[in-house]
Every structure is written in C-alpha cells, then in structure tokens.
PDB file of C-alpha atoms in Angstrom:
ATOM      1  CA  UNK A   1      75.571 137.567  42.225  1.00  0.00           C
ATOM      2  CA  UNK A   2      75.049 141.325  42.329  1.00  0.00           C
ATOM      3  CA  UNK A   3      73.207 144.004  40.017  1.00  0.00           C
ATOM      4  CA  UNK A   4      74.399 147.564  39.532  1.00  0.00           C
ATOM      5  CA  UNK A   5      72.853 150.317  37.632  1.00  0.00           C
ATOM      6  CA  UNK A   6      75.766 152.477  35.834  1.00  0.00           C
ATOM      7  CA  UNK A   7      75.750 155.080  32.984  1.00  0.00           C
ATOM      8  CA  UNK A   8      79.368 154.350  32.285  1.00  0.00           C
ATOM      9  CA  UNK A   9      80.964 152.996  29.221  1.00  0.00           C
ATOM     10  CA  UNK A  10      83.123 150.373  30.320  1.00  0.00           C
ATOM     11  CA  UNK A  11      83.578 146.541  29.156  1.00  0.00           C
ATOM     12  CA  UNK A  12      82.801 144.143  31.386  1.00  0.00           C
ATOM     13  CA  UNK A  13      86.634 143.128  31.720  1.00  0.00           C
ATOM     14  CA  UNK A  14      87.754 146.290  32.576  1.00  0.00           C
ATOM     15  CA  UNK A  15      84.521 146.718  35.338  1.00  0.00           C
ATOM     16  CA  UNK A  16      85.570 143.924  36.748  1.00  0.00           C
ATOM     17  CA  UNK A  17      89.621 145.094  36.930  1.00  0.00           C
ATOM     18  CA  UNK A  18      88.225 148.503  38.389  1.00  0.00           C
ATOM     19  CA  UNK A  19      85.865 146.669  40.870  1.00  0.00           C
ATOM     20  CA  UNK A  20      89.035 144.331  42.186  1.00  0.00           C
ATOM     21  CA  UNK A  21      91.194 147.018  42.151  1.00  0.00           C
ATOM     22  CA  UNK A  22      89.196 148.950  44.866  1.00  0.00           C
ATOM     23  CA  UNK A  23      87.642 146.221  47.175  1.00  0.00           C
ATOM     24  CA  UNK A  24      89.128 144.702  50.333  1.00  0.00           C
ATOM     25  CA  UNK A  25      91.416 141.383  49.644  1.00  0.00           C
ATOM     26  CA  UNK A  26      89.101 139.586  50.997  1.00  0.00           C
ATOM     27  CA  UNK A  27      86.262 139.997  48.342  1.00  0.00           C
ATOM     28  CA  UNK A  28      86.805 139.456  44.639  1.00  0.00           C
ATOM     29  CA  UNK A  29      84.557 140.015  42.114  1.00  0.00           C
ATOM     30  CA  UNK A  30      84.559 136.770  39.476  1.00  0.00           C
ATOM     31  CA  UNK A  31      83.350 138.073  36.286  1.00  0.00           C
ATOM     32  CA  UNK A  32      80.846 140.628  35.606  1.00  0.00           C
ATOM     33  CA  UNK A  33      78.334 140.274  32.640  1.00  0.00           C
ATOM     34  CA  UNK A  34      75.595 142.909  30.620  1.00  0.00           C
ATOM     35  CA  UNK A  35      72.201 142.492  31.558  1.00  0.00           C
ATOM     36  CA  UNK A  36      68.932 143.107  30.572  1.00  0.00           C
ATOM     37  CA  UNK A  37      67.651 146.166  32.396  1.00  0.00           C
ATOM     38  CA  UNK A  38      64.879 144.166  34.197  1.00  0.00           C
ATOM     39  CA  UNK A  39      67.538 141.911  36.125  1.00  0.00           C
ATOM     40  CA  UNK A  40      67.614 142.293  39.914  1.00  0.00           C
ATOM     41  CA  UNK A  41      70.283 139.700  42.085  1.00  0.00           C
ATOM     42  CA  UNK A  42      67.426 139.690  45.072  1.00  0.00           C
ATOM     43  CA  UNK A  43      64.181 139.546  43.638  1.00  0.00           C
ATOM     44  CA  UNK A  44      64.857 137.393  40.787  1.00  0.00           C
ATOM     45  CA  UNK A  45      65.948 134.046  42.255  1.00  0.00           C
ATOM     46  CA  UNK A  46      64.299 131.062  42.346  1.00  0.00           C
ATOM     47  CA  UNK A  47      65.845 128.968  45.019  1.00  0.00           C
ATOM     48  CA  UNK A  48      69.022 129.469  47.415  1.00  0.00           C
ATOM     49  CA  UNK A  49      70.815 126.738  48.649  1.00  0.00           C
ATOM     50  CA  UNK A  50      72.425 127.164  52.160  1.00  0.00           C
ATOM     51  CA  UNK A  51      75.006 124.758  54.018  1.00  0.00           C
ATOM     52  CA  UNK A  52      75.659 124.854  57.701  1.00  0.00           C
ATOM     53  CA  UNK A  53      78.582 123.270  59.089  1.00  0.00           C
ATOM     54  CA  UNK A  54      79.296 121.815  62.804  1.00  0.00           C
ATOM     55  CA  UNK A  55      82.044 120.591  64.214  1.00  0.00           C
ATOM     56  CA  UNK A  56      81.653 117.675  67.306  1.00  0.00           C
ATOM     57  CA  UNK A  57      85.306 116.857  67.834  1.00  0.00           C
ATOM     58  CA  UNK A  58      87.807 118.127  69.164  1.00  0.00           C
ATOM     59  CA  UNK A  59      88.291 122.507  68.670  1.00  0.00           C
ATOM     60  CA  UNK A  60      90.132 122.699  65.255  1.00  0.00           C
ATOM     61  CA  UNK A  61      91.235 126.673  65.964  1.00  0.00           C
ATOM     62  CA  UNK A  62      92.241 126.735  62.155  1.00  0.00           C
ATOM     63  CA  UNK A  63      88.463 126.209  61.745  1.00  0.00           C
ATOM     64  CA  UNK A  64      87.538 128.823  64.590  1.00  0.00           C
ATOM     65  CA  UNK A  65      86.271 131.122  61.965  1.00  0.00           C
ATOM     66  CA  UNK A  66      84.390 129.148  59.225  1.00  0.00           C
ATOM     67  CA  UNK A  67      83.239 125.700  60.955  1.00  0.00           C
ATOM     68  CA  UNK A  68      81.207 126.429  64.273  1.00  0.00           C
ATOM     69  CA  UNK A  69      82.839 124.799  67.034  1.00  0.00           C
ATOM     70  CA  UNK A  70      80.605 123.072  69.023  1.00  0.00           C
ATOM     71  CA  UNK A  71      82.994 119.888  70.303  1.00  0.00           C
ATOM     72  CA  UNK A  72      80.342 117.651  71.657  1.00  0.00           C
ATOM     73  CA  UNK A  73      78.586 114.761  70.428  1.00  0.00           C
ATOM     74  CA  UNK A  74      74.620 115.244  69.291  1.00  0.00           C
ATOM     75  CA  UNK A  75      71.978 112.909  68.463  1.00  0.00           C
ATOM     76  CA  UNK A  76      72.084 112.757  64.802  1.00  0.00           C
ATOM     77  CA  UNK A  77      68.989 110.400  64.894  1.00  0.00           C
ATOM     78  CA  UNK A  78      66.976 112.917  66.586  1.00  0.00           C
ATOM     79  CA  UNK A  79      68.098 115.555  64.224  1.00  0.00           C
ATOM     80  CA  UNK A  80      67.256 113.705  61.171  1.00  0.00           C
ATOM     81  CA  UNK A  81      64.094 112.944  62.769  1.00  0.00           C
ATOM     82  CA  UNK A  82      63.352 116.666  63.208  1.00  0.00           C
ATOM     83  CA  UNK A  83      64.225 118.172  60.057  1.00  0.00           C
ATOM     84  CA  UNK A  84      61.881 116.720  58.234  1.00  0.00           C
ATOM     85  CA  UNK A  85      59.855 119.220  59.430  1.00  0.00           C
ATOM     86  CA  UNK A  86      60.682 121.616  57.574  1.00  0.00           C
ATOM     87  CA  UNK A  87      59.722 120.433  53.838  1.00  0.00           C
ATOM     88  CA  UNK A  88      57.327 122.147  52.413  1.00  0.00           C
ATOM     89  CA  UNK A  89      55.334 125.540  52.532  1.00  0.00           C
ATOM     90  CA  UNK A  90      55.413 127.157  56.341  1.00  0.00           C
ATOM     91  CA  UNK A  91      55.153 130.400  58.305  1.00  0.00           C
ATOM     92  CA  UNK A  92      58.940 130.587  59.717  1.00  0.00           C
ATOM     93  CA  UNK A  93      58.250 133.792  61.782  1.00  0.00           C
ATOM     94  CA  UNK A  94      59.145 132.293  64.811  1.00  0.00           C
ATOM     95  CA  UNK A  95      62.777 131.130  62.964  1.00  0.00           C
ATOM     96  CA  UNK A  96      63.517 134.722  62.141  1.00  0.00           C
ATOM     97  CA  UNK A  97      64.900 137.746  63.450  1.00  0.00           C
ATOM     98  CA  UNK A  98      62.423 139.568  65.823  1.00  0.00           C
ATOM     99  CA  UNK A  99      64.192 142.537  64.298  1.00  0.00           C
ATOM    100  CA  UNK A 100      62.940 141.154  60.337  1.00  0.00           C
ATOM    101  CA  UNK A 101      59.109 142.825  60.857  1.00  0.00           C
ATOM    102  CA  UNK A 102      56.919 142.321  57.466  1.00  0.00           C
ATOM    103  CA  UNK A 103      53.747 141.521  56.197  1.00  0.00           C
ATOM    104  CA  UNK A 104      54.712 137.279  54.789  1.00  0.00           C
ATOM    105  CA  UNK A 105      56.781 135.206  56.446  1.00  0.00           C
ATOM    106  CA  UNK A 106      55.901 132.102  54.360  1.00  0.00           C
ATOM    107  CA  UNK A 107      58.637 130.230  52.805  1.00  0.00           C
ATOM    108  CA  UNK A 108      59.139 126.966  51.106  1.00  0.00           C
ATOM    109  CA  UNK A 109      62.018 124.478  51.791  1.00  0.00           C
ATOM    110  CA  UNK A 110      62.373 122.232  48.684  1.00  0.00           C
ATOM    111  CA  UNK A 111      64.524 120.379  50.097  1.00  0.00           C
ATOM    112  CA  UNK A 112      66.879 120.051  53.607  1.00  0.00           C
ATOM    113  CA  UNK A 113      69.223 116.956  54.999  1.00  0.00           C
ATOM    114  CA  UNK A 114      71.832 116.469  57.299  1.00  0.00           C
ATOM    115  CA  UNK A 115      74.763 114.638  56.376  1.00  0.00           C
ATOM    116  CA  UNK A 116      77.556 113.251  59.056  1.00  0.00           C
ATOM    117  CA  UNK A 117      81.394 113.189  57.614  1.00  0.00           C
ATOM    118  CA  UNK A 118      83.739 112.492  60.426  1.00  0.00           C
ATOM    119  CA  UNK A 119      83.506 114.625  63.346  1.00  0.00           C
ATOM    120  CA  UNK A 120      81.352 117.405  61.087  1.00  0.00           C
ATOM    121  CA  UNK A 121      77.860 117.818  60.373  1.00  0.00           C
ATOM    122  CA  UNK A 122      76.635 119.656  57.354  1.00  0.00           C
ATOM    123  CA  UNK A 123      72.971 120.685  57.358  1.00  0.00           C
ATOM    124  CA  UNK A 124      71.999 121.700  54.022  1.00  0.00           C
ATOM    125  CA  UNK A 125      68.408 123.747  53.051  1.00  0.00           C
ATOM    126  CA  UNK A 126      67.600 124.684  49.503  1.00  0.00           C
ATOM    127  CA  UNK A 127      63.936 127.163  49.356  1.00  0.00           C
ATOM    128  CA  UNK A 128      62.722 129.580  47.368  1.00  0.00           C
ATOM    129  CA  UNK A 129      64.175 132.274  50.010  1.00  0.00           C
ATOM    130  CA  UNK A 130      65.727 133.051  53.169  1.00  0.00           C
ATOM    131  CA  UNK A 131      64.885 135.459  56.289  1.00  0.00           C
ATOM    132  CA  UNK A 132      67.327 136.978  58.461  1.00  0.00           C
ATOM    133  CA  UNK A 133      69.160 134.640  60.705  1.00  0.00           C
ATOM    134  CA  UNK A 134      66.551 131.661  59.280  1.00  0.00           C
ATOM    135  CA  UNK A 135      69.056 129.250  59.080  1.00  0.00           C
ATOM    136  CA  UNK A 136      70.800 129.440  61.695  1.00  0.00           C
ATOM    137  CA  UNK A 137      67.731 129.493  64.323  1.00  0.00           C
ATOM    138  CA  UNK A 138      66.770 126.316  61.936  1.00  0.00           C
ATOM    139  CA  UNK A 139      69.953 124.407  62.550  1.00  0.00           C
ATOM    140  CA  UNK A 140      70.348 125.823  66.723  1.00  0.00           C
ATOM    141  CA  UNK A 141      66.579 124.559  67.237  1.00  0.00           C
ATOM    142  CA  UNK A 142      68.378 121.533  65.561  1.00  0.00           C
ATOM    143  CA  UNK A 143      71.099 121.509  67.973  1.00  0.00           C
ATOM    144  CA  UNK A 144      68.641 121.911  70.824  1.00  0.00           C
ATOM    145  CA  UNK A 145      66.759 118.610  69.640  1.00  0.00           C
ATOM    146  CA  UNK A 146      70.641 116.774  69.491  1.00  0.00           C
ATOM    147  CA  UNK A 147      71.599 118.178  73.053  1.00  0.00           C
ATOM    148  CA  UNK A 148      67.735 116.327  74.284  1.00  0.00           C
ATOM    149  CA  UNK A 149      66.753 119.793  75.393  1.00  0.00           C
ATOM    150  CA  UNK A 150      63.755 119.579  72.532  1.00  0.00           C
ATOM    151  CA  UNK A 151      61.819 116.651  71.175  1.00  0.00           C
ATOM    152  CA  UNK A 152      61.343 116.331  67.539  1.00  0.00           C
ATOM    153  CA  UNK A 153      57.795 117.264  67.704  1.00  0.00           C
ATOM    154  CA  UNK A 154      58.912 120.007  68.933  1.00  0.00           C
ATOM    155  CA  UNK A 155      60.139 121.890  65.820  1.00  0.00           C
ATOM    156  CA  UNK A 156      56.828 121.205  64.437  1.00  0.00           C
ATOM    157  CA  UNK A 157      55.121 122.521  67.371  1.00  0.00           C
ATOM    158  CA  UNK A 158      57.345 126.059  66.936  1.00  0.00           C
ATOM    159  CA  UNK A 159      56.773 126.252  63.206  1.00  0.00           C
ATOM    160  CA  UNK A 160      52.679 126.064  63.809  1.00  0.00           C
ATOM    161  CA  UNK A 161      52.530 127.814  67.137  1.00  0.00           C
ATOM    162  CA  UNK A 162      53.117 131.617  67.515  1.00  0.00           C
ATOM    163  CA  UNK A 163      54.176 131.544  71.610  1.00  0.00           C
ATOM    164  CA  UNK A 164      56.834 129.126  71.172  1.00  0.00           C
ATOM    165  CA  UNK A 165      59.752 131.491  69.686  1.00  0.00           C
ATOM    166  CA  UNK A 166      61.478 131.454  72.990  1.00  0.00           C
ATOM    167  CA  UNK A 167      62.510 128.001  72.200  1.00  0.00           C
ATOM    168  CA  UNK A 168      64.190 128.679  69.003  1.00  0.00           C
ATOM    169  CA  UNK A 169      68.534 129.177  69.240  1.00  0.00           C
ATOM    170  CA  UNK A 170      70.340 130.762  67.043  1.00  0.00           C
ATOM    171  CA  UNK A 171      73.593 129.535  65.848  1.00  0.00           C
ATOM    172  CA  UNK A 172      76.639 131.479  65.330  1.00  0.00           C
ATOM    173  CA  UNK A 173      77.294 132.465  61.958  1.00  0.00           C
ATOM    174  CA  UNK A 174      80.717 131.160  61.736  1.00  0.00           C
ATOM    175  CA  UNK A 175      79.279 128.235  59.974  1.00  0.00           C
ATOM    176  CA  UNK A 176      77.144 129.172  57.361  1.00  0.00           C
ATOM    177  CA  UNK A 177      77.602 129.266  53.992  1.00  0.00           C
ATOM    178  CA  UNK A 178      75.091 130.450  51.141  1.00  0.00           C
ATOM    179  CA  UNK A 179      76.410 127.839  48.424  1.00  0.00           C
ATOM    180  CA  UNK A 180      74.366 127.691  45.315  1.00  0.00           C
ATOM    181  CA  UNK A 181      71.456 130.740  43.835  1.00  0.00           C
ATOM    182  CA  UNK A 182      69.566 129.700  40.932  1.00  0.00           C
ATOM    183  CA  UNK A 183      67.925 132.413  38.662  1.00  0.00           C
TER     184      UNK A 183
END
C-alpha cells in the first residue's frame, strides 16, 4: 500500500493505467482506491507481518535471488527455543541499523514462529512495526544460535543489554518478504 497526494482529476482506473504504464516491469501497481485525506500507508498501520525464508539444502540457483542460500543444516530446536524471545514489548536497538538513530526503539512482536518445510525454513514475525534491517538481524542472531555460535539466552541477553550489538548478524535480504499490512 502507498498514499499520494494529487490535484488531478483522474478515476482511479485510469491512475492506475497511467501508473503501470510508466513504472519498471518489475513493479505493478494492483488497484488504486480514493481516500480520505487523513490516510497515510506508513503511519497508519497496525501490524506488519514479515516472512523470512532459508534454504539448508542443497544451492537451488533458481532461488539465488528470493530464498537465502545458506546450504547447511541448523539446530531448529535451538532456534525455536530462542525466538520466543522476542514476544512481547522490547527495546530492539541493538537489532537495528546503527545507521536508524531516533528517539524509541520499542516495538512489539505479537506474534513470531519458525516453521520447517523440507529443506526451507520460514521465520515469520507479525508487530506493530519494523526498523531498518530488524528482521533480518532477528533471524541472523537466529542463525547464529542454529550454527551453536550463540546460546538461546543469548538473544535475551542482546535484547536487554546495550554492549552486546556486536553479536547480532544480519541476514541478506534475498529472503525477506513483507507479506501481510493491516490498517
């Protein structure tokens, strides 16, 4: 979902026509719909639901570009264990961007699981919002606790601890996938 202001009298058919006609193939706008004036796509939303997805087999290059490739086992165990974790109402600071300076870090993760499907794990996280590069230093610390180079405790120790950043990975963003936004 996205908001623009315009002072143009145009149907919403023929905005979205003109929009698709002049973006890359690779976006396409879906339908496009008036709005009160108050609406705003960001600031509005109540929760976002993210999926990350991992791939422990064997290198699918097909996949190179939408399903990280990791190729190696991980304790899933562990990883369940350590998820947990995350429920509820934290500071995240040390899960985002060192670049992302504000005032309020505090987020709250409604819900979060990790499901197994053949070779591919699929973390999923649904909060009431996002930093940059949250997730994915959520699911790499999550990695780190499947490769034994973490405990579980761990990534409770990070989220309540302000020195312990360095411990936090970031995945690469080939595998992450904002899913679901509820206004």
């Amino acid at each position: 979902v996205a908001h623009v202001d315009i002072d143009v009298n145009i149907t919403p058919n023929k905005l979205k026509r003109a929009m698709n006609s002049l973006l890359p193939d690779d976006i396409h706008v879906i339908s496009t719909e008036i709005v009160d004036k108050d609406f705003h796509a960001r600031y509005m939303v109540k929760q976002k639901k993210y999926v990350y997805v991992l791939n422990m087999g064997e290198y699918n290059p097909l996949e190179r570009t939408t399903v990280y490739q990791y190729n190696r086992k991980l304790d899933i165990s562990k990883m369940k264990k350590s998820i947990g974790y995350f429920l509820g109402e934290h500071d995240f600071k040390n899960f985002v961007s060192e670049e992302d300076v504000r005032d309020n870090y505090t987020r709250t993760i409604y819900d979060c699981n990790i499901k197994v499907s053949g070779d591919k794990i699929y973390f999923t996280f649904i909060g009431n919002g996002f930093m940059k590069y949250q997730v994915r230093n959520m699911v790499g610390t999550l990695i780190k606790v499947g490769k034994n180079k973490l405990k579980p405790s761990d990534v409770k120790n990070i989220l309540e601890r302000d020195d312990l950043r360095k411990l936090v990975f970031t995945a690469p963003g080939c595998g992450l996938y904002l899913v679901e936004v509820d206004y």
